[in-house]
Amino acid sequence: MSETVKYLLEENRLPKDWYNIVADLPRRPDPVLHPGTLRPIGPQDLEPLFPMALIAQEVATERMIEIPEPVREVYRQWRPSPLYRARRLEAALDTPARIYYKYEGVSPAGSHKPNTAVAQAFYNKEAGVRRLTTETGAGQWGSALAFAGAVFGLEVRVYMVRVSFEQKPYRKALMEAWGAECVASPSSETNAGRQILAEHPNSPGSLGIAISEAVEVAAQRADTKYSLGSVLNHVLMHQTVIGQEAMAQLEMAEDYPDIIVGCTGGGSNFAGIAFPFIGAGLRGAPKPRVIACEPSACPSLTRGRYAYDFGDTGHLTPLVKMHTLGSTFVPPGFHAGGLRYHGMAPLVSLLQELGLIESRAYTQLSCFESGIQFARTEGILPAPEANHAVTGAVEEALLCKEDGIARTILLNLCGHGHFDMQAYIDYQAGKLEDRAYDEAELAAAFATLPQVAVA
Amino acid sequence: MSETVKYLLEENRLPKDWYNIVADLPRRPDPVLHPGTLRPIGPQDLEPLFPMALIAQEVATERMIEIPEPVREVYRQWRPSPLYRARRLEAALDTPARIYYKYEGVSPAGSHKPNTAVAQAFYNKEAGVRRLTTETGAGQWGSALAFAGAVFGLEVRVYMVRVSFEQKPYRKALMEAWGAECVASPSSETNAGRQILAEHPNSPGSLGIAISEAVEVAAQRADTKYSLGSVLNHVLMHQTVIGQEAMAQLEMAEDYPDIIVGCTGGGSNFAGIAFPFIGAGLRGAPKPRVIACEPSACPSLTRGRYAYDFGDTGHLTPLVKMHTLGSTFVPPGFHAGGLRYHGMAPLVSLLQELGLIESRAYTQLSCFESGIQFARTEGILPAPEANHAVTGAVEEALLCKEDGIARTILLNLCGHGHFDMQAYIDYQAGKLEDRAYDEAELAAAFATLPQVAVA
């Protein structure tokens, strides 16, 4: 047995600022477009959905943005989160690599999502908002916002993708324990939902549909705003506490990553661990290789087009420039519900275009295999989403063995799998399969990409 | 919103020793008796079940017993565990009390149980044992031993009370993810199991039956030993890292408990938080009131006899002097499976006899109500077992309000409720009820208490 090594930061090392990578990029992100006019939007266009403080963060260009003290107070319940050296996994792989994992499953909701949920709830509360709407796939984001709503005294209404709603009643129960309401999407409460149900009464739902519902409700009510768990610039920025802490923790270990891996659905946990290191690299520090690990059944970074597209199925959201499979794309069934999104965060997409990150797609069976190996060595059962990052790290560690080089690998273990046990049951019973997406469907989804004149 | 306050110990403050309260008690515990002869047993009688190192700890009288470094290395993955000041709960209760909770849900298995599972797996591995058997009720203990077995490379076979096995497939899946085998008890694999099944083919099982099965298998195989998750002296001692850490953390807060509350099933998490403080009190420090909180449907401390009794239904285990409802007692259905045991740890029982602790029984509905209040204020969803401790703390905090006195309350939040969501669903849907045990059944169970001549 090898030694357990944990790098814990003192509480006074909790980051004081979020890091905004826009300040260090060689070019500015492309503008966000209005869904009606297809012209660049202004802050006032977003006001029905978000409080001004968050809109300002969405377009901010300064490098560091101060974290309000009430947000840091809530963060302190579980932050700084631990960084571990995965010595038992290294031994099992017989690799010379040094593998570190940052563990975000210590938050009350069990993932990295509260890093932004708490911030978003705070700014909405400050702005006098009474109620938040949002969507959730696997339920990690919905439960994070339910937790944050409980802390700040906000009502929370979550539209949960119907197939997950039915498969994962315990996620709904967790949200309700925190006092939130959770509704299966498509629902009959919204125009967007009713429209889908009219055509497809048995629709399993999708993140794109659920976003349409949540946005529609928020836009209609003055006391209600909308909250998104990934994709947007401010959301990714809130997650950079992860990477900033990891950097300080690796300093304690007198190490620096050669390789950083994270899983990508909308891109926020990946951005959280990677952006501070990429930014440091752009300012002269060593440049780690940064690898985004996505599911091969929903491969926005490895197969998507880099184009303007809608964030939702109902085309209510603004358009952003991103890697997208097309807003109508519905991936085949697989168990990492948090990675089932047709698009990718504009900033992550831009970084790939700039050659600052790589991306890879993995099948779910290979990911569950890595997850079980991780559980049996490191003792923590990862969420199916996090298994993609573990798979990427294991692949790199085995390459280190082949090459005989002791590289340092940093992975973001973004959440635990306590609410994903059915997936593990199915995997261990041999019931899971790797289902590919339909190429014709993908082509059809690509054909829906809006024609946009803006460069 | 009130400030979140966390007291984190530096890793070098992880306790170096377990604390053995026997050293400080005014009288020695009564001897353990052989199930056949009803005479005091010697170490060799326990050798088929336990490695000698654990048998020595079971009868040890020295105050401090060194924690082996390999055990501390595994502890370091999550220890020292955090102590929190429950300011948001205090505000909701409008109480002058200062409520602190020690949170053991941060372990990989989600409860305090790994504190002893890791130690037991280590000593068994050292003794050349290849395989461990054990029982589990709700599954917290079984998963903790599965985790420890994965870390030390031991096979683990868990007999899980059938009703829990069927209600909680995710606990089984967690054990299997760590490589353990989990079997519904009563099973047809053992004489004890077959005997029960012959009489009651649909037996829901009980901890007492599952213990019989696990003990039977361990006794028959030279490479296999038995592991128990509570009740025994050495198990309680392994949990004292909790209280030792809490004492150091309260010192950081410049506070000391007036009242300590813990939930009791077998007694181990309660002992873990309370014994170091009780021992300090016996050596001259202030004496906190210490309150054991148990379910009113299985009230061993508040309604049990203080008598010699078997630990299991099949009468394979030695007899211990304890508060017991009788080894045939089967409590009515309730959701805190970890508290459904007919007996109580002999050391906890002795402390009650010595007037060093108090005990109280709570109904499950009142406990779930407290649990939801805790989740909505402190953000952590407690296990149903832990809700008993929360209920005791809330009751005391409200008394502080009535009395206008700012007492310091320390509670052990022994685990999270991520694997107990069905219970929360049933509670929130109004489907749970408070079922009392049958007085006639209790009288019948009392009548089975063995006649023992030893004083």
PDB file of C-alpha atoms in Angstrom, chain A residues 1-4 6-11 70 73-80 84 88 101 108-110 147 150-152 167 169-170 173-174 176-179 372 375-381 416 418-419 421-422 424-425 428, chain B residues 1-4 6-11 70 73-80 84 88 101 108-110 147 150-152 167 169-170 173-174 176-179 372 375-381 416 418-419 421-422 424-425 428:
ATOM      1  CA  MET A   1       0.000   0.000   0.000  1.00  0.00           C
ATOM      2  CA  SER A   2       1.241   3.466  -0.844  1.00  0.00           C
ATOM      3  CA  GLU A   3       0.993   6.553   1.245  1.00  0.00           C
ATOM      4  CA  THR A   4      -2.069   8.793   1.054  1.00  0.00           C
ATOM      5  CA  LYS A   6      -3.409  15.192   0.730  1.00  0.00           C
ATOM      6  CA  TYR A   7      -2.560  18.827   0.134  1.00  0.00           C
ATOM      7  CA  LEU A   8      -4.823  21.023   2.180  1.00  0.00           C
ATOM      8  CA  LEU A   9      -4.696  24.769   1.965  1.00  0.00           C
ATOM      9  CA  GLU A  10      -5.275  26.879   5.026  1.00  0.00           C
ATOM     10  CA  GLU A  11      -8.619  28.597   4.922  1.00  0.00           C
ATOM     11  CA  PRO A  70     -20.678  36.493   1.672  1.00  0.00           C
ATOM     12  CA  GLU A  73     -18.215  32.618   3.627  1.00  0.00           C
ATOM     13  CA  VAL A  74     -20.376  29.960   2.022  1.00  0.00           C
ATOM     14  CA  TYR A  75     -17.419  28.567   0.027  1.00  0.00           C
ATOM     15  CA  ARG A  76     -15.581  28.076   3.321  1.00  0.00           C
ATOM     16  CA  GLN A  77     -17.947  25.268   4.267  1.00  0.00           C
ATOM     17  CA  TRP A  78     -15.998  22.983   1.902  1.00  0.00           C
ATOM     18  CA  ARG A  79     -13.266  25.088   0.318  1.00  0.00           C
ATOM     19  CA  PRO A  80     -10.354  25.045  -0.176  1.00  0.00           C
ATOM     20  CA  TYR A  84      -4.663  14.393  -3.532  1.00  0.00           C
ATOM     21  CA  ARG A  88      -2.524   3.967  -5.008  1.00  0.00           C
ATOM     22  CA  TYR A 101      -6.636  14.922  -8.369  1.00  0.00           C
ATOM     23  CA  PRO A 108     -22.775  19.740   0.043  1.00  0.00           C
ATOM     24  CA  ALA A 109     -24.242  19.060  -3.415  1.00  0.00           C
ATOM     25  CA  GLY A 110     -21.374  16.683  -4.245  1.00  0.00           C
ATOM     26  CA  PHE A 147     -28.578  24.252  -2.031  1.00  0.00           C
ATOM     27  CA  ALA A 150     -31.664  27.440   0.630  1.00  0.00           C
ATOM     28  CA  VAL A 151     -28.614  29.348   1.876  1.00  0.00           C
ATOM     29  CA  PHE A 152     -29.721  32.715   0.481  1.00  0.00           C
ATOM     30  CA  GLN A 167     -34.325   7.545 -13.824  1.00  0.00           C
ATOM     31  CA  PRO A 169     -35.820  10.248  -8.356  1.00  0.00           C
ATOM     32  CA  TYR A 170     -33.183  10.702  -5.651  1.00  0.00           C
ATOM     33  CA  ALA A 173     -35.625  14.304  -3.609  1.00  0.00           C
ATOM     34  CA  LEU A 174     -32.338  16.024  -2.768  1.00  0.00           C
ATOM     35  CA  GLU A 176     -36.785  19.039  -2.537  1.00  0.00           C
ATOM     36  CA  ALA A 177     -34.987  18.431   0.740  1.00  0.00           C
ATOM     37  CA  TRP A 178     -33.373  21.829   0.166  1.00  0.00           C
ATOM     38  CA  GLY A 179     -36.788  23.301  -0.533  1.00  0.00           C
ATOM     39  CA  ILE A 372     -14.161   1.345 -10.905  1.00  0.00           C
ATOM     40  CA  ALA A 375     -12.770   3.611  -6.657  1.00  0.00           C
ATOM     41  CA  ARG A 376     -10.811   0.478  -5.792  1.00  0.00           C
ATOM     42  CA  THR A 377      -7.518   2.321  -5.545  1.00  0.00           C
ATOM     43  CA  GLU A 378      -8.309   5.841  -4.358  1.00  0.00           C
ATOM     44  CA  GLY A 379     -11.483   4.933  -2.465  1.00  0.00           C
ATOM     45  CA  ILE A 380     -13.718   7.591  -4.038  1.00  0.00           C
ATOM     46  CA  LEU A 381     -16.465   6.568  -6.455  1.00  0.00           C
ATOM     47  CA  HIS A 416     -18.897  11.820  -6.537  1.00  0.00           C
ATOM     48  CA  HIS A 418     -23.509   8.671  -4.925  1.00  0.00           C
ATOM     49  CA  PHE A 419     -26.509   9.637  -7.036  1.00  0.00           C
ATOM     50  CA  MET A 421     -25.468   4.094  -8.497  1.00  0.00           C
ATOM     51  CA  GLN A 422     -27.977   2.755 -11.036  1.00  0.00           C
ATOM     52  CA  TYR A 424     -22.812   1.470 -11.779  1.00  0.00           C
ATOM     53  CA  ILE A 425     -25.306  -1.345 -11.212  1.00  0.00           C
ATOM     54  CA  GLN A 428     -21.379  -4.125 -13.319  1.00  0.00           C
TER      55      GLN A 428
ATOM     56  CA  MET B   1     -27.410  35.038   6.451  1.00  0.00           C
ATOM     57  CA  SER B   2     -24.927  34.137   9.152  1.00  0.00           C
ATOM     58  CA  GLU B   3     -21.287  33.406   8.712  1.00  0.00           C
ATOM     59  CA  THR B   4     -20.100  29.854   7.994  1.00  0.00           C
ATOM     60  CA  LYS B   6     -15.323  25.826  10.002  1.00  0.00           C
ATOM     61  CA  TYR B   7     -12.617  24.668  12.357  1.00  0.00           C
ATOM     62  CA  LEU B   8     -10.040  22.682  10.446  1.00  0.00           C
ATOM     63  CA  LEU B   9      -7.121  21.032  12.169  1.00  0.00           C
ATOM     64  CA  GLU B  10      -3.771  20.848  10.461  1.00  0.00           C
ATOM     65  CA  GLU B  11      -2.988  17.363   9.295  1.00  0.00           C
ATOM     66  CA  PRO B  70      -0.425   2.880   7.880  1.00  0.00           C
ATOM     67  CA  GLU B  73      -2.034   7.335   6.348  1.00  0.00           C
ATOM     68  CA  VAL B  74      -5.448   6.147   5.228  1.00  0.00           C
ATOM     69  CA  TYR B  75      -7.227   8.349   7.795  1.00  0.00           C
ATOM     70  CA  ARG B  76      -5.447  11.348   6.282  1.00  0.00           C
ATOM     71  CA  GLN B  77      -7.558  11.058   3.144  1.00  0.00           C
ATOM     72  CA  TRP B  78     -10.424  12.694   5.049  1.00  0.00           C
ATOM     73  CA  ARG B  79      -9.204  13.347   8.587  1.00  0.00           C
ATOM     74  CA  PRO B  80      -9.042  15.529  10.588  1.00  0.00           C
ATOM     75  CA  TYR B  84     -18.592  23.482  12.063  1.00  0.00           C
ATOM     76  CA  ARG B  88     -27.477  29.230  10.226  1.00  0.00           C
ATOM     77  CA  TYR B 101     -21.241  19.743  14.619  1.00  0.00           C
ATOM     78  CA  PRO B 108     -15.211   7.950   1.243  1.00  0.00           C
ATOM     79  CA  ALA B 109     -17.955   5.702   2.633  1.00  0.00           C
ATOM     80  CA  GLY B 110     -19.863   8.723   3.928  1.00  0.00           C
ATOM     81  CA  PHE B 147     -13.693   0.460   1.215  1.00  0.00           C
ATOM     82  CA  ALA B 150     -10.113  -2.374  -1.219  1.00  0.00           C
ATOM     83  CA  VAL B 151      -7.376  -0.262   0.379  1.00  0.00           C
ATOM     84  CA  PHE B 152      -5.620  -3.204   2.081  1.00  0.00           C
ATOM     85  CA  GLN B 167     -34.798  -1.428  -0.138  1.00  0.00           C
ATOM     86  CA  PRO B 169     -29.748  -1.661  -3.875  1.00  0.00           C
ATOM     87  CA  TYR B 170     -27.409   1.311  -4.149  1.00  0.00           C
ATOM     88  CA  ALA B 173     -23.740  -1.434  -5.597  1.00  0.00           C
ATOM     89  CA  LEU B 174     -21.343   0.771  -3.643  1.00  0.00           C
ATOM     90  CA  GLU B 176     -19.507  -4.047  -5.160  1.00  0.00           C
ATOM     91  CA  ALA B 177     -17.846  -1.024  -6.739  1.00  0.00           C
ATOM     92  CA  TRP B 178     -15.165  -1.460  -4.062  1.00  0.00           C
ATOM     93  CA  GLY B 179     -14.933  -5.151  -4.932  1.00  0.00           C
ATOM     94  CA  ILE B 372     -34.849  18.680   6.784  1.00  0.00           C
ATOM     95  CA  ALA B 375     -30.378  20.483   5.415  1.00  0.00           C
ATOM     96  CA  ARG B 376     -32.091  23.791   4.683  1.00  0.00           C
ATOM     97  CA  THR B 377     -29.930  25.730   7.110  1.00  0.00           C
ATOM     98  CA  GLU B 378     -26.552  23.990   7.194  1.00  0.00           C
ATOM     99  CA  GLY B 379     -26.721  22.595   3.659  1.00  0.00           C
ATOM    100  CA  ILE B 380     -25.834  19.001   4.567  1.00  0.00           C
ATOM    101  CA  LEU B 381     -28.486  16.282   4.330  1.00  0.00           C
ATOM    102  CA  HIS B 416     -24.695  11.957   5.077  1.00  0.00           C
ATOM    103  CA  HIS B 418     -27.069  10.283   0.047  1.00  0.00           C
ATOM    104  CA  PHE B 419     -27.978   6.612   0.237  1.00  0.00           C
ATOM    105  CA  MET B 421     -33.099   9.305  -0.302  1.00  0.00           C
ATOM    106  CA  GLN B 422     -36.030   6.888  -0.444  1.00  0.00           C
ATOM    107  CA  TYR B 424     -36.649  11.320   2.543  1.00  0.00           C
ATOM    108  CA  ILE B 425     -39.005  10.792  -0.410  1.00  0.00           C
ATOM    109  CA  GLN B 428     -41.812  14.346   2.257  1.00  0.00           C
TER     110      GLN B 428
END
